Amino acid sequence: DDLAAIALRALAPDTPPGVYNAADDTEMKMADWLDLVADFSGLPRPPRVPRSQITSMFTTESRRLDNERLKTVLGFTLRYRTVEEGLMHEQALGID
């Protein structure tokens, strides 16, 4: 819901030009996010690979997104501020 609304707002004619990071306010590592999604979905958690075996630029260069411009310039208020809130909403709707 939030991502669709953000996209619509970013495409509006009165939107100031620029880059907007579409992210919630959750501060968690990717592995923790994957575990949480698996837990909510009733799936096994993905296996861990030692960092020494990872060669992907994504995992070695990953940085946190700052969504402040989304909130201040676009004036967007997140409906689901955290991953947990979004997953609980989907769970209440019966979405797996």
GROMACS .gro file of N, CA and C in nm:
model
  288
    1ASP      N    1   0.081  -0.119   0.000
    1ASP     CA    2   0.000   0.000   0.000
    1ASP      C    3   0.086   0.126   0.000
    2ASP      N    4   0.185   0.128   0.088
    2ASP     CA    5   0.272   0.245   0.096
    2ASP      C    6   0.350   0.266  -0.033
    3LEU      N    7   0.406   0.160  -0.087
    3LEU     CA    8   0.487   0.174  -0.209
    3LEU      C    9   0.404   0.227  -0.326
    4ALA      N   10   0.283   0.177  -0.341
    4ALA     CA   11   0.196   0.225  -0.449
    4ALA      C   12   0.163   0.373  -0.429
    5ALA      N   13   0.131   0.411  -0.307
    5ALA     CA   14   0.098   0.552  -0.278
    5ALA      C   15   0.220   0.642  -0.298
    6ILE      N   16   0.337   0.594  -0.262
    6ILE     CA   17   0.460   0.671  -0.282
    6ILE      C   18   0.485   0.693  -0.431
    7ALA      N   19   0.468   0.588  -0.510
    7ALA     CA   20   0.489   0.598  -0.655
    7ALA      C   21   0.392   0.700  -0.715
    8LEU      N   22   0.267   0.694  -0.676
    8LEU     CA   23   0.168   0.790  -0.728
    8LEU      C   24   0.205   0.933  -0.690
    9ARG      N   25   0.245   0.952  -0.565
    9ARG     CA   26   0.282   1.087  -0.519
    9ARG      C   27   0.407   1.137  -0.592
   10ALA      N   28   0.505   1.048  -0.611
   10ALA     CA   29   0.629   1.087  -0.679
   10ALA      C   30   0.605   1.124  -0.825
   11LEU      N   31   0.502   1.067  -0.886
   11LEU     CA   32   0.471   1.094  -1.027
   11LEU      C   33   0.375   1.211  -1.047
   12ALA      N   34   0.327   1.269  -0.939
   12ALA     CA   35   0.233   1.381  -0.949
   12ALA      C   36   0.302   1.502  -1.012
   13PRO      N   37   0.227   1.582  -1.090
   13PRO     CA   38   0.287   1.697  -1.160
   13PRO      C   39   0.352   1.800  -1.067
   14ASP      N   40   0.304   1.812  -0.943
   14ASP     CA   41   0.359   1.912  -0.852
   14ASP      C   42   0.476   1.861  -0.767
   15THR      N   43   0.521   1.739  -0.792
   15THR     CA   44   0.629   1.681  -0.713
   15THR      C   45   0.763   1.744  -0.751
   16PRO      N   46   0.838   1.795  -0.652
   16PRO     CA   47   0.971   1.848  -0.682
   16PRO      C   48   1.059   1.739  -0.741
   17PRO      N   49   1.141   1.771  -0.841
   17PRO     CA   50   1.227   1.670  -0.902
   17PRO      C   51   1.332   1.620  -0.802
   18GLY      N   52   1.376   1.501  -0.826
   18GLY     CA   53   1.481   1.446  -0.742
   18GLY      C   54   1.460   1.299  -0.717
   19VAL      N   55   1.545   1.245  -0.632
   19VAL     CA   56   1.541   1.104  -0.597
   19VAL      C   57   1.475   1.089  -0.461
   20TYR      N   58   1.385   0.993  -0.451
   20TYR     CA   59   1.316   0.965  -0.326
   20TYR      C   60   1.336   0.818  -0.291
   21ASN      N   61   1.392   0.791  -0.175
   21ASN     CA   62   1.407   0.654  -0.129
   21ASN      C   63   1.276   0.606  -0.070
   22ALA      N   64   1.222   0.499  -0.124
   22ALA     CA   65   1.098   0.440  -0.073
   22ALA      C   66   1.135   0.331   0.026
   23ALA      N   67   1.130   0.364   0.153
   23ALA     CA   68   1.165   0.269   0.259
   23ALA      C   69   1.084   0.301   0.383
   24ASP      N   70   1.061   0.198   0.463
   24ASP     CA   71   0.992   0.224   0.589
   24ASP      C   72   1.093   0.273   0.693
   25ASP      N   73   1.050   0.283   0.817
   25ASP     CA   74   1.138   0.334   0.922
   25ASP      C   75   1.212   0.223   0.997
   26THR      N   76   1.202   0.100   0.949
   26THR     CA   77   1.269  -0.012   1.014
   26THR      C   78   1.419  -0.002   0.997
   27GLU      N   79   1.490  -0.025   1.106
   27GLU     CA   80   1.636  -0.032   1.100
   27GLU      C   81   1.675  -0.174   1.137
   28MET      N   82   1.681  -0.261   1.037
   28MET     CA   83   1.721  -0.399   1.063
   28MET      C   84   1.807  -0.448   0.949
   29LYS      N   85   1.890  -0.544   0.980
   29LYS     CA   86   1.977  -0.604   0.879
   29LYS      C   87   1.894  -0.692   0.787
   30MET      N   88   1.944  -0.711   0.665
   30MET     CA   89   1.873  -0.790   0.565
   30MET      C   90   1.843  -0.931   0.615
   31ALA      N   91   1.939  -0.994   0.682
   31ALA     CA   92   1.918  -1.130   0.732
   31ALA      C   93   1.804  -1.133   0.833
   32ASP      N   94   1.797  -1.033   0.919
   32ASP     CA   95   1.688  -1.026   1.017
   32ASP      C   96   1.554  -1.006   0.947
   33TRP      N   97   1.553  -0.925   0.841
   33TRP     CA   98   1.432  -0.902   0.763
   33TRP      C   99   1.384  -1.032   0.699
   34LEU      N  100   1.477  -1.106   0.638
   34LEU     CA  101   1.442  -1.234   0.575
   34LEU      C  102   1.388  -1.333   0.678
   35ASP      N  103   1.448  -1.337   0.798
   35ASP     CA  104   1.398  -1.425   0.903
   35ASP      C  105   1.257  -1.386   0.944
   36LEU      N  106   1.231  -1.258   0.960
   36LEU     CA  107   1.100  -1.211   1.001
   36LEU      C  108   0.993  -1.246   0.897
   37VAL      N  109   1.023  -1.224   0.770
   37VAL     CA  110   0.929  -1.258   0.663
   37VAL      C  111   0.903  -1.408   0.661
   38ALA      N  112   1.007  -1.488   0.677
   38ALA     CA  113   0.990  -1.634   0.681
   38ALA      C  114   0.903  -1.675   0.799
   39ASP      N  115   0.929  -1.617   0.916
   39ASP     CA  116   0.850  -1.650   1.035
   39ASP      C  117   0.702  -1.616   1.015
   40PHE      N  118   0.674  -1.498   0.963
   40PHE     CA  119   0.536  -1.456   0.939
   40PHE      C  120   0.468  -1.544   0.835
   41SER      N  121   0.545  -1.597   0.742
   41SER     CA  122   0.489  -1.678   0.633
   41SER      C  123   0.483  -1.826   0.669
   42GLY      N  124   0.537  -1.863   0.784
   42GLY     CA  125   0.538  -2.002   0.823
   42GLY      C  126   0.636  -2.086   0.743
   43LEU      N  127   0.739  -2.021   0.692
   43LEU     CA  128   0.841  -2.089   0.612
   43LEU      C  129   0.969  -2.104   0.694
   44PRO      N  130   1.054  -2.200   0.656
   44PRO     CA  131   1.183  -2.210   0.725
   44PRO      C  132   1.269  -2.087   0.696
   45ARG      N  133   1.347  -2.051   0.794
   45ARG     CA  134   1.439  -1.939   0.772
   45ARG      C  135   1.545  -1.977   0.670
   46PRO      N  136   1.587  -1.881   0.587
   46PRO     CA  137   1.689  -1.912   0.487
   46PRO      C  138   1.822  -1.945   0.554
   47PRO      N  139   1.900  -2.033   0.491
   47PRO     CA  140   2.031  -2.067   0.550
   47PRO      C  141   2.127  -1.948   0.545
   48ARG      N  142   2.217  -1.945   0.640
   48ARG     CA  143   2.318  -1.839   0.645
   48ARG      C  144   2.444  -1.885   0.572
   49VAL      N  145   2.507  -1.794   0.504
   49VAL     CA  146   2.634  -1.818   0.437
   49VAL      C  147   2.738  -1.732   0.507
   50PRO      N  148   2.854  -1.788   0.540
   50PRO     CA  149   2.957  -1.707   0.605
   50PRO      C  150   2.996  -1.587   0.517
   51ARG      N  151   3.018  -1.473   0.581
   51ARG     CA  152   3.054  -1.351   0.509
   51ARG      C  153   3.176  -1.373   0.419
   52SER      N  154   3.265  -1.458   0.461
   52SER     CA  155   3.387  -1.483   0.382
   52SER      C  156   3.356  -1.547   0.246
   53GLN      N  157   3.238  -1.608   0.232
   53GLN     CA  158   3.200  -1.673   0.107
   53GLN      C  159   3.118  -1.581   0.017
   54ILE      N  160   3.086  -1.464   0.065
   54ILE     CA  161   3.001  -1.373  -0.012
   54ILE      C  162   3.089  -1.281  -0.096
   55THR      N  163   3.062  -1.276  -0.226
   55THR     CA  164   3.140  -1.190  -0.315
   55THR      C  165   3.053  -1.085  -0.383
   56SER      N  166   2.925  -1.084  -0.355
   56SER     CA  167   2.833  -0.990  -0.419
   56SER      C  168   2.859  -0.847  -0.376
   57MET      N  169   2.861  -0.756  -0.472
   57MET     CA  170   2.877  -0.615  -0.440
   57MET      C  171   2.763  -0.566  -0.353
   58PHE      N  172   2.643  -0.618  -0.376
   58PHE     CA  173   2.527  -0.576  -0.298
   58PHE      C  174   2.549  -0.598  -0.149
   59THR      N  175   2.601  -0.715  -0.113
   59THR     CA  176   2.618  -0.745   0.028
   59THR      C  177   2.737  -0.674   0.090
   60THR      N  178   2.838  -0.644   0.010
   60THR     CA  179   2.955  -0.577   0.066
   60THR      C  180   2.941  -0.425   0.062
   61GLU      N  181   2.855  -0.372  -0.024
   61GLU     CA  182   2.839  -0.228  -0.037
   61GLU      C  183   2.704  -0.179   0.015
   62SER      N  184   2.626  -0.267   0.075
   62SER     CA  185   2.492  -0.232   0.119
   62SER      C  186   2.494  -0.121   0.224
   63ARG      N  187   2.403  -0.026   0.208
   63ARG     CA  188   2.391   0.085   0.302
   63ARG      C  189   2.244   0.103   0.338
   64ARG      N  190   2.220   0.171   0.446
   64ARG     CA  191   2.083   0.197   0.489
   64ARG      C  192   2.024   0.311   0.406
   65LEU      N  193   1.896   0.299   0.376
   65LEU     CA  194   1.827   0.405   0.303
   65LEU      C  195   1.776   0.510   0.399
   66ASP      N  196   1.782   0.633   0.358
   66ASP     CA  197   1.727   0.744   0.436
   66ASP      C  198   1.600   0.791   0.367
   67ASN      N  199   1.487   0.778   0.434
   67ASN     CA  200   1.359   0.815   0.374
   67ASN      C  201   1.311   0.954   0.420
   68GLU      N  202   1.400   1.033   0.475
   68GLU     CA  203   1.361   1.164   0.528
   68GLU      C  204   1.306   1.257   0.419
   69ARG      N  205   1.366   1.254   0.301
   69ARG     CA  206   1.320   1.339   0.190
   69ARG      C  207   1.178   1.299   0.146
   70LEU      N  208   1.151   1.171   0.152
   70LEU     CA  209   1.018   1.120   0.122
   70LEU      C  210   0.915   1.184   0.215
   71LYS      N  211   0.951   1.196   0.341
   71LYS     CA  212   0.858   1.251   0.441
   71LYS      C  213   0.854   1.404   0.440
   72THR      N  214   0.969   1.466   0.422
   72THR     CA  215   0.970   1.612   0.432
   72THR      C  216   0.933   1.682   0.301
   73VAL      N  217   0.993   1.640   0.190
   73VAL     CA  218   0.967   1.707   0.062
   73VAL      C  219   0.833   1.663   0.003
   74LEU      N  220   0.810   1.532   0.002
   74LEU     CA  221   0.682   1.483  -0.052
   74LEU      C  222   0.569   1.496   0.049
   75GLY      N  223   0.604   1.511   0.176
   75GLY     CA  224   0.502   1.519   0.279
   75GLY      C  225   0.430   1.387   0.299
   76PHE      N  226   0.500   1.276   0.271
   76PHE     CA  227   0.437   1.145   0.277
   76PHE      C  228   0.440   1.090   0.419
   77THR      N  229   0.328   1.036   0.464
   77THR     CA  230   0.320   0.969   0.593
   77THR      C  231   0.301   0.820   0.568
   78LEU      N  232   0.394   0.743   0.617
   78LEU     CA  233   0.386   0.598   0.599
   78LEU      C  234   0.266   0.540   0.673
   79ARG      N  235   0.195   0.454   0.605
   79ARG     CA  236   0.083   0.384   0.669
   79ARG      C  237   0.139   0.274   0.759
   80TYR      N  238   0.245   0.209   0.713
   80TYR     CA  239   0.312   0.103   0.788
   80TYR      C  240   0.457   0.144   0.809
   81ARG      N  241   0.487   0.193   0.930
   81ARG     CA  242   0.619   0.248   0.957
   81ARG      C  243   0.727   0.142   0.973
   82THR      N  244   0.688   0.018   1.004
   82THR     CA  245   0.786  -0.088   1.024
   82THR      C  246   0.746  -0.212   0.944
   83VAL      N  247   0.842  -0.300   0.927
   83VAL     CA  248   0.817  -0.427   0.858
   83VAL      C  249   0.709  -0.505   0.934
   84GLU      N  250   0.720  -0.505   1.067
   84GLU     CA  251   0.623  -0.579   1.148
   84GLU      C  252   0.481  -0.529   1.124
   85GLU      N  253   0.462  -0.396   1.119
   85GLU     CA  254   0.328  -0.341   1.096
   85GLU      C  255   0.273  -0.385   0.960
   86GLY      N  256   0.355  -0.381   0.858
   86GLY     CA  257   0.312  -0.423   0.725
   86GLY      C  258   0.279  -0.571   0.720
   87LEU      N  259   0.362  -0.653   0.782
   87LEU     CA  260   0.336  -0.797   0.782
   87LEU      C  261   0.211  -0.831   0.863
   88MET      N  262   0.191  -0.763   0.975
   88MET     CA  263   0.071  -0.788   1.056
   88MET      C  264  -0.055  -0.750   0.978
   89HIS      N  265  -0.049  -0.643   0.900
   89HIS     CA  266  -0.163  -0.604   0.817
   89HIS      C  267  -0.192  -0.712   0.714
   90GLU      N  268  -0.088  -0.761   0.647
   90GLU     CA  269  -0.107  -0.867   0.548
   90GLU      C  270  -0.160  -0.994   0.613
   91GLN      N  271  -0.109  -1.025   0.731
   91GLN     CA  272  -0.154  -1.145   0.802
   91GLN      C  273  -0.303  -1.133   0.837
   92ALA      N  274  -0.345  -1.014   0.879
   92ALA     CA  275  -0.485  -0.991   0.914
   92ALA      C  276  -0.575  -1.007   0.792
   93LEU      N  277  -0.522  -0.975   0.673
   93LEU     CA  278  -0.598  -0.989   0.550
   93LEU      C  279  -0.592  -1.131   0.493
   94GLY      N  280  -0.507  -1.216   0.554
   94GLY     CA  281  -0.493  -1.352   0.505
   94GLY      C  282  -0.401  -1.364   0.385
   95ILE      N  283  -0.313  -1.266   0.366
   95ILE     CA  284  -0.217  -1.268   0.254
   95ILE      C  285  -0.092  -1.342   0.299
   96ASP      N  286  -0.051  -1.442   0.221
   96ASP     CA  287   0.072  -1.517   0.254
   96ASP      C  288   0.185  -1.471   0.166
   0.00000   0.00000   0.00000
